[in-house]
PDB file of C-alpha atoms in Angstrom:
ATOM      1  CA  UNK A   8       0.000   0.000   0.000  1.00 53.00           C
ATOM      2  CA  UNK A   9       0.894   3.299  -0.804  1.00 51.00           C
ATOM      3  CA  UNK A  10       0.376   6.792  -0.116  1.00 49.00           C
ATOM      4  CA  UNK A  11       0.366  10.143  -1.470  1.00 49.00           C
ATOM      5  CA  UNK A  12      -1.529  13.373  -0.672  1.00 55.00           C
ATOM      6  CA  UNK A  13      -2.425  13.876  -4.305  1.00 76.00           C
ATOM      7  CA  UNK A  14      -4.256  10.642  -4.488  1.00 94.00           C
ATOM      8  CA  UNK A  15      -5.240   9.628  -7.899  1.00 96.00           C
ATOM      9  CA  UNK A  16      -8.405   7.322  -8.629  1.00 98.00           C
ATOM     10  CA  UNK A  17      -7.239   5.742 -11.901  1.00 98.00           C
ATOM     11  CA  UNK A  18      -4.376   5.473 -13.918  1.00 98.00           C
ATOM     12  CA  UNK A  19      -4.032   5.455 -18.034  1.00 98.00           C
ATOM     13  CA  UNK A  20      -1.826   3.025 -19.957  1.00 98.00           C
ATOM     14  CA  UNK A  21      -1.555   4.132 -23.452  1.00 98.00           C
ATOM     15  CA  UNK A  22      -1.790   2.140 -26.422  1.00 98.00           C
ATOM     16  CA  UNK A  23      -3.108   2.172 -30.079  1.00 98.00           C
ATOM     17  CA  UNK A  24      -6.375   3.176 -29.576  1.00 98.00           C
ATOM     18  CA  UNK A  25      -6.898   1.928 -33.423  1.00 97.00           C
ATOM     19  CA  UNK A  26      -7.008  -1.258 -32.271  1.00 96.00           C
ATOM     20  CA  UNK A  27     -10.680  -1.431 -30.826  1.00 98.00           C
ATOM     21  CA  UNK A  28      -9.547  -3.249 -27.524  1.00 98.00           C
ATOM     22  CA  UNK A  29      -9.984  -1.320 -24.090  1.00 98.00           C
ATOM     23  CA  UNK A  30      -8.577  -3.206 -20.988  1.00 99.00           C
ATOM     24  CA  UNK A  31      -9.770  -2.798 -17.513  1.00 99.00           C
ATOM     25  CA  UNK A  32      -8.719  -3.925 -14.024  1.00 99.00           C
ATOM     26  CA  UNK A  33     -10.937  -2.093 -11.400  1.00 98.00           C
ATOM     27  CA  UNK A  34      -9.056  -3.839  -8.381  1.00 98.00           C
ATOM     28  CA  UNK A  35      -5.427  -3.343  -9.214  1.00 98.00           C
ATOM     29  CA  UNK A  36      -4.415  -1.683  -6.496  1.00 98.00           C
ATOM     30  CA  UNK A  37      -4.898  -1.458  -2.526  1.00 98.00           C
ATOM     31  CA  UNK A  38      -4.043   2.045  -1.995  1.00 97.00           C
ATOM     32  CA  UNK A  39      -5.768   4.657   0.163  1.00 97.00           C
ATOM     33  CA  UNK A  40      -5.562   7.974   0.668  1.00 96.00           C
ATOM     34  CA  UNK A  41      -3.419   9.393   3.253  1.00 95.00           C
ATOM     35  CA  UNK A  42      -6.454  10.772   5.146  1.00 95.00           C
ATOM     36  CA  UNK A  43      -8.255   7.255   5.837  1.00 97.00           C
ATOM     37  CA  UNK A  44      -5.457   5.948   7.076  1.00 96.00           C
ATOM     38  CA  UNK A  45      -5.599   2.244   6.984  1.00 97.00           C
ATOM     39  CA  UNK A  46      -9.493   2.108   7.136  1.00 98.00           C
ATOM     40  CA  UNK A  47      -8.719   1.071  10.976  1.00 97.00           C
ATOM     41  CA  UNK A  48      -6.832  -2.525   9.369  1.00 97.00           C
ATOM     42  CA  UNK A  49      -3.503  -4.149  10.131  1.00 97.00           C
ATOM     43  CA  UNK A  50      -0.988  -3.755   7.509  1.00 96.00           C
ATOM     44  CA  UNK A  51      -1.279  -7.631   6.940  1.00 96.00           C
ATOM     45  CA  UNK A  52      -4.722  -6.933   5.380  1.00 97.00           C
ATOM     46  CA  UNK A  53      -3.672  -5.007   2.719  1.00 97.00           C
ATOM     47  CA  UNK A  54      -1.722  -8.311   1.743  1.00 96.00           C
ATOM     48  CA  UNK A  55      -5.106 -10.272   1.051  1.00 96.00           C
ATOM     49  CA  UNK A  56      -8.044 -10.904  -1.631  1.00 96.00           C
ATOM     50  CA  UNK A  57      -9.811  -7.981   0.152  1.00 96.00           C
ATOM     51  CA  UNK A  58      -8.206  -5.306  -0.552  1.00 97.00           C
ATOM     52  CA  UNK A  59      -7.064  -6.002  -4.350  1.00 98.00           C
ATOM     53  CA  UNK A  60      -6.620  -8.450  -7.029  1.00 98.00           C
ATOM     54  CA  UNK A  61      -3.598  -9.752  -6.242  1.00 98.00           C
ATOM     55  CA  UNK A  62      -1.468  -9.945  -9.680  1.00 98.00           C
ATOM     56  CA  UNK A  63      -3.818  -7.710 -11.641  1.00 98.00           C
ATOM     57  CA  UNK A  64      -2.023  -4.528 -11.883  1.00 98.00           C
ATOM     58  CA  UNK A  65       1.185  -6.636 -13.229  1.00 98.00           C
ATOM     59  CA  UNK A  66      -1.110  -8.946 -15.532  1.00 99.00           C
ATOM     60  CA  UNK A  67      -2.768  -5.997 -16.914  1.00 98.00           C
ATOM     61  CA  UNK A  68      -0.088  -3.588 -17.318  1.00 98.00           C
ATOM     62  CA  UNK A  69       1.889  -5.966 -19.629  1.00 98.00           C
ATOM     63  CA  UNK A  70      -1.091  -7.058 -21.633  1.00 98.00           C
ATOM     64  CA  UNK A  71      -1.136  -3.935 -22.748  1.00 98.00           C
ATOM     65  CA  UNK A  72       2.039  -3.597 -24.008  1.00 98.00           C
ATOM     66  CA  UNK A  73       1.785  -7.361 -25.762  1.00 98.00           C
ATOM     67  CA  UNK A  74      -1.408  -6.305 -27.075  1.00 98.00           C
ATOM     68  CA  UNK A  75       0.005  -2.400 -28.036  1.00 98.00           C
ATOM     69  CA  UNK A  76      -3.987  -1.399 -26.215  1.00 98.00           C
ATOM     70  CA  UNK A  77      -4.848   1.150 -23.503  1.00 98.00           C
ATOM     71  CA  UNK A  78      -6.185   0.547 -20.112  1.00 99.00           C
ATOM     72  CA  UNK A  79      -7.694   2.122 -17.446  1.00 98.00           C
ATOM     73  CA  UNK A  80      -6.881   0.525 -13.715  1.00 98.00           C
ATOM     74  CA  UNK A  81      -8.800   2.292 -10.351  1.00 98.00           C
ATOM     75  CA  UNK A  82      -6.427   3.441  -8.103  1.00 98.00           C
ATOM     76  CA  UNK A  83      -7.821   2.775  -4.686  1.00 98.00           C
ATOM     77  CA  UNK A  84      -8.183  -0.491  -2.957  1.00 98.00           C
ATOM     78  CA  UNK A  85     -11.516  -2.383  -2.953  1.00 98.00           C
ATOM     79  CA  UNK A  86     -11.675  -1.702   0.615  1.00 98.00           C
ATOM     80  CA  UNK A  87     -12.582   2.117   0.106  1.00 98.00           C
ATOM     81  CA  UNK A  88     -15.095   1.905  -2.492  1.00 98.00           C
ATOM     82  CA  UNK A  89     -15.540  -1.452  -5.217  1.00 98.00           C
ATOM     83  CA  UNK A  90     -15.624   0.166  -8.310  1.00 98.00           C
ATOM     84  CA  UNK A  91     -17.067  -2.929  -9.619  1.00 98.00           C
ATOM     85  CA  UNK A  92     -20.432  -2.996  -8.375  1.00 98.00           C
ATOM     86  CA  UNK A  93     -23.546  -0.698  -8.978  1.00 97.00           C
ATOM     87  CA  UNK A  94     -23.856   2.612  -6.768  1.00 97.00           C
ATOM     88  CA  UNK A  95     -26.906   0.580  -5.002  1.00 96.00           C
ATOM     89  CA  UNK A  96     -24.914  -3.060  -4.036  1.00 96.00           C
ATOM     90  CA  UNK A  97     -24.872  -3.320  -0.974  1.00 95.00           C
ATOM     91  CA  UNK A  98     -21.380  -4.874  -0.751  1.00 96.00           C
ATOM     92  CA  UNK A  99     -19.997  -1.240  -2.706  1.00 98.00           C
ATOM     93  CA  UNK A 100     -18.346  -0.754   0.323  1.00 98.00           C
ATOM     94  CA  UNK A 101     -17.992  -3.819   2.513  1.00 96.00           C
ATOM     95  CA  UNK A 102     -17.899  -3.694   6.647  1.00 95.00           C
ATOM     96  CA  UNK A 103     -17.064  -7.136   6.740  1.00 94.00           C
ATOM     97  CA  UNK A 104     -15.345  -8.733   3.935  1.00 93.00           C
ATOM     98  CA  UNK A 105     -14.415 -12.422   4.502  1.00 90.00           C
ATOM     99  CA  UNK A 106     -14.218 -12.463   8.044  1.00 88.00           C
ATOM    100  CA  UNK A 107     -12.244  -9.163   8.635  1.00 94.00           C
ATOM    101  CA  UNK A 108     -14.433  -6.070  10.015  1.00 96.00           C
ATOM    102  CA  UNK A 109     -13.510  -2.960   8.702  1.00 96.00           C
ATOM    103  CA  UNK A 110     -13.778  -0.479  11.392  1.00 97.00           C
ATOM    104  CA  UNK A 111     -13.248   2.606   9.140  1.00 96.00           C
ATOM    105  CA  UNK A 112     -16.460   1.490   7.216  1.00 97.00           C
ATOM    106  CA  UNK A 113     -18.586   1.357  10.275  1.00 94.00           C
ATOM    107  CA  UNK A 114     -20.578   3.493  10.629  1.00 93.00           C
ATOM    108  CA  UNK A 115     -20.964   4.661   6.992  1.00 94.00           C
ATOM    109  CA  UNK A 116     -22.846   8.243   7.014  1.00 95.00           C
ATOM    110  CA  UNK A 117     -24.838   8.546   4.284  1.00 97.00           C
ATOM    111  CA  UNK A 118     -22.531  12.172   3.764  1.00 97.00           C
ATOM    112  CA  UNK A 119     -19.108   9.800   3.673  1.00 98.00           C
ATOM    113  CA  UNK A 120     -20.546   7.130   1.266  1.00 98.00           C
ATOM    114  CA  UNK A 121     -21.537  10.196  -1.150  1.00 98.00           C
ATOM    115  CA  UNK A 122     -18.115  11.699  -0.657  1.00 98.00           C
ATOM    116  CA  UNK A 123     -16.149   7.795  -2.011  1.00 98.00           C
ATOM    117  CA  UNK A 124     -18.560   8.033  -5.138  1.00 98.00           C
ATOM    118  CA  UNK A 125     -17.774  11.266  -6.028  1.00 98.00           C
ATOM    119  CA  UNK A 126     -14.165  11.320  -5.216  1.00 97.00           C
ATOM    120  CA  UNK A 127     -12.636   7.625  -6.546  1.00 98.00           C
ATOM    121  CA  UNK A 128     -15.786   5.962  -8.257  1.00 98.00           C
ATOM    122  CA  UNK A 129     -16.918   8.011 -10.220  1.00 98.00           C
ATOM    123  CA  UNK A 130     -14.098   9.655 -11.635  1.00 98.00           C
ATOM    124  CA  UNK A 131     -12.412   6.315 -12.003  1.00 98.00           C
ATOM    125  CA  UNK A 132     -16.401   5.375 -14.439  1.00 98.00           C
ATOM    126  CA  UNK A 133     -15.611   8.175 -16.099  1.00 98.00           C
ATOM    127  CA  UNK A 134     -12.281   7.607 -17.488  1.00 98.00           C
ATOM    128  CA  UNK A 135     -13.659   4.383 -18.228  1.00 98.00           C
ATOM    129  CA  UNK A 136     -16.485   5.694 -20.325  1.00 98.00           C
ATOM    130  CA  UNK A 137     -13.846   8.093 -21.788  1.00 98.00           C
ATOM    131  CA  UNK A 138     -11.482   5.783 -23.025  1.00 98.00           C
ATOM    132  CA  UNK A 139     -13.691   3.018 -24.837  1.00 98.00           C
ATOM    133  CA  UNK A 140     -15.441   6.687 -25.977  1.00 98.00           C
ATOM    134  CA  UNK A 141     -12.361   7.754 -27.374  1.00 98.00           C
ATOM    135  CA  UNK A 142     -11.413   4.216 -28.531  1.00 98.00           C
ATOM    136  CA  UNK A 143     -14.805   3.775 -30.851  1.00 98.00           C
ATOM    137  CA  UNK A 144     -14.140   7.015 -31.852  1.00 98.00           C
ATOM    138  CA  UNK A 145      -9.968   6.279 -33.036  1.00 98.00           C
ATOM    139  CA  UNK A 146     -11.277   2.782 -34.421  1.00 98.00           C
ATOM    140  CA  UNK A 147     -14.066   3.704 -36.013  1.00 98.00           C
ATOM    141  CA  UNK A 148     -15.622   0.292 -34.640  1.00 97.00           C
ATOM    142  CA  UNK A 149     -17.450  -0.740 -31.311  1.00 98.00           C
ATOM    143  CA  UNK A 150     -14.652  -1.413 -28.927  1.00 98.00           C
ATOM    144  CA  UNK A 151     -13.645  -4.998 -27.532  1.00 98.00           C
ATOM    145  CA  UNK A 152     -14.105  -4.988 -23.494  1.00 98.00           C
ATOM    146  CA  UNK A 153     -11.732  -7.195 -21.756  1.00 98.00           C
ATOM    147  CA  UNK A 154     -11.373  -6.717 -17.539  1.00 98.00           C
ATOM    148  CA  UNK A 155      -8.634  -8.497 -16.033  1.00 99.00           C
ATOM    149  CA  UNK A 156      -9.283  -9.742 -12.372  1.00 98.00           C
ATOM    150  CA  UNK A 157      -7.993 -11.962 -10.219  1.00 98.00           C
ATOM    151  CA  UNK A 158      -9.135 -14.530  -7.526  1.00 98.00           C
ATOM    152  CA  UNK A 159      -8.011 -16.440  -4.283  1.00 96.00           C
ATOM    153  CA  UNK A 160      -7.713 -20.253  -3.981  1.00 96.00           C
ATOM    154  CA  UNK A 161      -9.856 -20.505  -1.200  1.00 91.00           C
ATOM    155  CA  UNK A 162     -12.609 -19.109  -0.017  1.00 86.00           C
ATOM    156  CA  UNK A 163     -15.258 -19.755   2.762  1.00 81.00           C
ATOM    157  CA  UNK A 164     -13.133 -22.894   3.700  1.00 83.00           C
ATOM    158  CA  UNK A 165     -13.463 -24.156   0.083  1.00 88.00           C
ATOM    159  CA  UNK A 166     -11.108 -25.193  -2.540  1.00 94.00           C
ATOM    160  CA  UNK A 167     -11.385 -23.581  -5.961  1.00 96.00           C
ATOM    161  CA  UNK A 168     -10.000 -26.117  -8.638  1.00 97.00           C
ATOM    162  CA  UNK A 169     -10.078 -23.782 -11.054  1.00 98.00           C
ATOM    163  CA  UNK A 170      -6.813 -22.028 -13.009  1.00 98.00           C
ATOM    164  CA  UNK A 171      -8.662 -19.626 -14.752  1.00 98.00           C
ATOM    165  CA  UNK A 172     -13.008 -18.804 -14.794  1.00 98.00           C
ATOM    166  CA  UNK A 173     -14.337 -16.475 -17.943  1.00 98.00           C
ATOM    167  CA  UNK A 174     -17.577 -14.546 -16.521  1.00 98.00           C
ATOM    168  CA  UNK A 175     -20.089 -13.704 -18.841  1.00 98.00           C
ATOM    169  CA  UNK A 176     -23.657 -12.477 -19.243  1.00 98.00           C
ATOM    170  CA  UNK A 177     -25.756 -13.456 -22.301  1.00 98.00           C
ATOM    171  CA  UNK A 178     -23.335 -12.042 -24.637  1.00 98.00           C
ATOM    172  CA  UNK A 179     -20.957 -14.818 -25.400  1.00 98.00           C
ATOM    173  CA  UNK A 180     -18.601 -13.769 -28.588  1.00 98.00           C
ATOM    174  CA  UNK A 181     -15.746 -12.922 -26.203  1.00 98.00           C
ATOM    175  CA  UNK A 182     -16.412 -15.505 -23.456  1.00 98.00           C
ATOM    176  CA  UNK A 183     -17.001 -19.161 -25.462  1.00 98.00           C
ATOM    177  CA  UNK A 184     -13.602 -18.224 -27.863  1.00 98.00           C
ATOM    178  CA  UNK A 185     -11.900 -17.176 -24.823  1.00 98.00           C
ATOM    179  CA  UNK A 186     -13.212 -20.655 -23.070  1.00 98.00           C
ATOM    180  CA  UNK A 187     -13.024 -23.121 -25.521  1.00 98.00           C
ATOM    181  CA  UNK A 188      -8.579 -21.120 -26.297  1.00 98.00           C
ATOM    182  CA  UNK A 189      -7.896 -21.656 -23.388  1.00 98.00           C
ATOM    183  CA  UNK A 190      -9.073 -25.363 -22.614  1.00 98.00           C
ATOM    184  CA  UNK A 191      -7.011 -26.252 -25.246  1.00 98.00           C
ATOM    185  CA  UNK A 192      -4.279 -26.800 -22.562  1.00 97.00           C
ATOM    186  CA  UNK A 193      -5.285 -29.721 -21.352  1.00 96.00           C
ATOM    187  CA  UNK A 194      -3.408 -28.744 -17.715  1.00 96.00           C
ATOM    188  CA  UNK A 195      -5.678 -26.038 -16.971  1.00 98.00           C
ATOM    189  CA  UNK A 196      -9.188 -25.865 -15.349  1.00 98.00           C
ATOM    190  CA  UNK A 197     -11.278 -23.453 -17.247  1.00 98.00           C
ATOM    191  CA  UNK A 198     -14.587 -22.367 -15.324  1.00 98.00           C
ATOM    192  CA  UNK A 199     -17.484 -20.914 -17.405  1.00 98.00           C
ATOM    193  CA  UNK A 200     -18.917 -18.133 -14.912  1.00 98.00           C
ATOM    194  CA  UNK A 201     -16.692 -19.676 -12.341  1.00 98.00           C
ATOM    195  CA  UNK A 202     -16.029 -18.888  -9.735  1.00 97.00           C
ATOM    196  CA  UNK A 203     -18.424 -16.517  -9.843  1.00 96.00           C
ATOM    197  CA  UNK A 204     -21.532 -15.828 -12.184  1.00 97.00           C
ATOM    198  CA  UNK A 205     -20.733 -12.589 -14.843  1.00 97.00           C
ATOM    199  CA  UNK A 206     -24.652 -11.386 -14.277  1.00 97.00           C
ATOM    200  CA  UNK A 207     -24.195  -8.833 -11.721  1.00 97.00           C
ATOM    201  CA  UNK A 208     -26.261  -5.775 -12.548  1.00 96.00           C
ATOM    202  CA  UNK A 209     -24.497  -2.124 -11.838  1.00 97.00           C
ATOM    203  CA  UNK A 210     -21.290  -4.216 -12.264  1.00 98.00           C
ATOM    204  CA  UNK A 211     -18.377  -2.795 -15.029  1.00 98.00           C
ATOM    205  CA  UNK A 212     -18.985  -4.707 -17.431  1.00 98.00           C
ATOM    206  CA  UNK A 213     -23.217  -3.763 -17.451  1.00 98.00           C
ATOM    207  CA  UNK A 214     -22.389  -0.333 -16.977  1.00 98.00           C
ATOM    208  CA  UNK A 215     -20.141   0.291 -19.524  1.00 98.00           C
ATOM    209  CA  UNK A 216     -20.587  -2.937 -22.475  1.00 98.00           C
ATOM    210  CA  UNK A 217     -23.800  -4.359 -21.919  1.00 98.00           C
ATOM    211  CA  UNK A 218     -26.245  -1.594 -22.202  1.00 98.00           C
ATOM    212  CA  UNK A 219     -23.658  -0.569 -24.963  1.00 98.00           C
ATOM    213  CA  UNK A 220     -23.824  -3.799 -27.170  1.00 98.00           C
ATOM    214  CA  UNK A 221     -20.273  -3.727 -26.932  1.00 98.00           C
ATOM    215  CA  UNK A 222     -18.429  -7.039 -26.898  1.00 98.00           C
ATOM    216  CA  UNK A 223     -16.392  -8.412 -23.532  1.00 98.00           C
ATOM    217  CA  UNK A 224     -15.459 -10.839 -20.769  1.00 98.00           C
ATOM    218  CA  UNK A 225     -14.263 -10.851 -17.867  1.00 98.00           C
ATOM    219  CA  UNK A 226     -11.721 -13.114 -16.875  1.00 98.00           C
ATOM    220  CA  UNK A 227     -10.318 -14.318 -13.312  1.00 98.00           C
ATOM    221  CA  UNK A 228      -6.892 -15.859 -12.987  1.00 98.00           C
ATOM    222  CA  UNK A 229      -5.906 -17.764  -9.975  1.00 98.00           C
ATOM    223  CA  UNK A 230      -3.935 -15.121  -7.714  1.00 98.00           C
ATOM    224  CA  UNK A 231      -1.357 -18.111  -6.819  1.00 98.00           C
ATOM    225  CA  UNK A 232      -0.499 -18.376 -10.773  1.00 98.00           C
ATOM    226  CA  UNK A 233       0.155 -15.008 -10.970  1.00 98.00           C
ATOM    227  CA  UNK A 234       1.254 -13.544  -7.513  1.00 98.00           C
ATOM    228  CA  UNK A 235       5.015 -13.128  -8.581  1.00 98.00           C
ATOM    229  CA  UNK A 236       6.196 -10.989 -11.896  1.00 98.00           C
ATOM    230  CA  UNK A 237       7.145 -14.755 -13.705  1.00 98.00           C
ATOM    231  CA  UNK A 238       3.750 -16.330 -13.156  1.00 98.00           C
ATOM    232  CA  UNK A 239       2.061 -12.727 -14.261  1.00 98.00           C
ATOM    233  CA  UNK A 240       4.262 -12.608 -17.335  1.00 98.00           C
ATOM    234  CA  UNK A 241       3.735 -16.510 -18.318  1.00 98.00           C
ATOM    235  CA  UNK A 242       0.183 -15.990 -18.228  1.00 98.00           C
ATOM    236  CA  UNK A 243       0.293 -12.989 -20.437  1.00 98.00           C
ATOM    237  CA  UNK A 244       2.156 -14.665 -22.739  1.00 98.00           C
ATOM    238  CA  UNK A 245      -0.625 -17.478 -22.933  1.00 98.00           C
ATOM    239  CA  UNK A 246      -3.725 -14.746 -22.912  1.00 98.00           C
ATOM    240  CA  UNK A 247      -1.962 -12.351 -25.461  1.00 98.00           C
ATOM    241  CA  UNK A 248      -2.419 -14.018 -28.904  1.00 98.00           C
ATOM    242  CA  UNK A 249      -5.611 -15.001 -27.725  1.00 98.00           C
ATOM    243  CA  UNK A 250      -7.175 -12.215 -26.945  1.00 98.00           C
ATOM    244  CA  UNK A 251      -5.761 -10.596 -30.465  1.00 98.00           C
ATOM    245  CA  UNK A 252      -7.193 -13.175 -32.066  1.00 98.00           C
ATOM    246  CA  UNK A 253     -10.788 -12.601 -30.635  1.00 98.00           C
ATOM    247  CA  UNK A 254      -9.871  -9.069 -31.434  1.00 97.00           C
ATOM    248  CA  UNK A 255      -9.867 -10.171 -35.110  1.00 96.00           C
ATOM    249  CA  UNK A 256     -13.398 -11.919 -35.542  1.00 95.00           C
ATOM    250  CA  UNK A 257     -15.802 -10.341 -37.501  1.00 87.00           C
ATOM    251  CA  UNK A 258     -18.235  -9.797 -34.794  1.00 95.00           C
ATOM    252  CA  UNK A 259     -16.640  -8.730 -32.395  1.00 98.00           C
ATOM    253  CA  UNK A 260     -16.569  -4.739 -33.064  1.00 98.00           C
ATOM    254  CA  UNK A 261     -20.319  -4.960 -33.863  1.00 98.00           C
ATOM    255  CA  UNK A 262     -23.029  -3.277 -31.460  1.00 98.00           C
ATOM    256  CA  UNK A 263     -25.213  -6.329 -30.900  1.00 98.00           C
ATOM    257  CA  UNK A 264     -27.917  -6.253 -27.677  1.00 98.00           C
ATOM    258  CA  UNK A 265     -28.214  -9.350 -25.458  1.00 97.00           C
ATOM    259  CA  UNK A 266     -29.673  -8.070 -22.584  1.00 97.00           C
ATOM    260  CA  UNK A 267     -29.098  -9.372 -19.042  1.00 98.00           C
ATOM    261  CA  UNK A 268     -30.063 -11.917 -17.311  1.00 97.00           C
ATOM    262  CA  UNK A 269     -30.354  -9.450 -14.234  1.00 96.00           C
ATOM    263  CA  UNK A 270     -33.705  -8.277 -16.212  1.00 89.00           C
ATOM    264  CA  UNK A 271     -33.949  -6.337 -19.403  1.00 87.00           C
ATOM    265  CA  UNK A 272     -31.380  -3.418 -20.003  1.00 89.00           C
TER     266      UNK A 272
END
């Protein structure tokens, strides 16, 4: 965890906006602003699932470069504000998070919880919404959607036998190429909305590519495959001619409206 008094909610990697691809990784980071302190947490917390995607920010950074693409990462920690969940989940800002209280989260005010959208979730939407605005606009196509997260190998006392998951609505043109890639190695257990389901209304990928039409996936990587700079890397390596070759399909920069199965958009 860092700090800084000039605390910025997202941060820009540049690429060739030509391309059509955006990247996103809204838990990259477990930073906080200098004025919450440490939420009221021992430093050892910041070293867990809760407070960021552990692997993300390394994972993400050097698709983009393989890929030559932009992305936008949030800059705060999960524990603040989770950037990827709708401004009415109740878990946007957790109080308990896998069996850790988070004292500076209790009480929220209604005049605090106002003050995190405004000040790290919005603006971090916004440069979201600005970059696959400005990346349509360079390509002169519907942009390709891919968010990069990460996941821990246990949770709740259970196992997860799964390498990699692919979460995905109703719009599958990024998710069953993406699948059906990467189960080609035979080593590696591929979930399909695993280990979590990809319908999760208010989330990133509703916000900004499903009421949009827009193309996507997100995809999970175990955080134990990708915890140190050499499992990161390896995996990029695997992802990156994959995800430029879903980049190339025909469909894939079309606007094309699936809905949700949240309810309609």
């Amino acid at each position: 965890m860092t700090r800084s008094t000039v605390f910025a909610p997202f941060d820009i990697v540049e690429g060739d906006r030509k391309k059509g691809i955006v990247l996103l990784a809204d838990h990259a980071r477990r930073d906080l602003p200098e004025e919450y302190g440490s939420l009221g947490l021992p430093a050892a917390e910041f070293e867990r699932h809760i407070a960021y995607d552990i692997g993300v920010e390394t994972v993400t950074r050097e698709l983009a470069a393989a890929l030559d693409a932009p992305a936008v990462l949030a800059g705060f920690s999960r524990l603040l504000i989770d950037p990827n969940r709708g401004e009415d989940d109740p878990t946007l800002i957790r109080q308990l998070y896998d069996g850790t209280i988070v004292p500076g989260n209790y009480p929220m005010a209604a005049e605090e919880r106002e003050k995190r959208l405004d000040r790290f979730y919005r603006p971090y939407h916004d440069a979201v919404a600005a970059m696959i605005a400005s990346v349509a606009h360079a390509s002169g196509k519907a942009p390709f959607i891919f968010s990069v997260h990460s996941f821990t190998p246990s949770m709740q006392g259970f196992i997860r036998p799964w390498h990699v998951g692919i979460l995905w609505d109703r719009d599958d043109r990024v998710a069953r190429p993406l699948i059906d890639m990467l189960a080609e190695d035979r080593a590696l257990i591929v979930g399909d909305n695993e280990p979590y389901d990809g319908a999760l209304r208010g989330d990133t990928m509703f916000r900004h590519a499903i009421v949009n039409g827009y193309a996507h996936a997100l995809i999970e990587i175990r955080q134990d495959l990708i915890a140190d700079r050499a499992g990161a890397v390896a995996w990029v390596e695997r992802l990156a001619p994959i995800v430029d070759a879903i980049d190339r399909r025909a469909d894939i920069h079309e606007v094309k409206m699936f809905g949700s199965r949240t309810e309609p958009v």
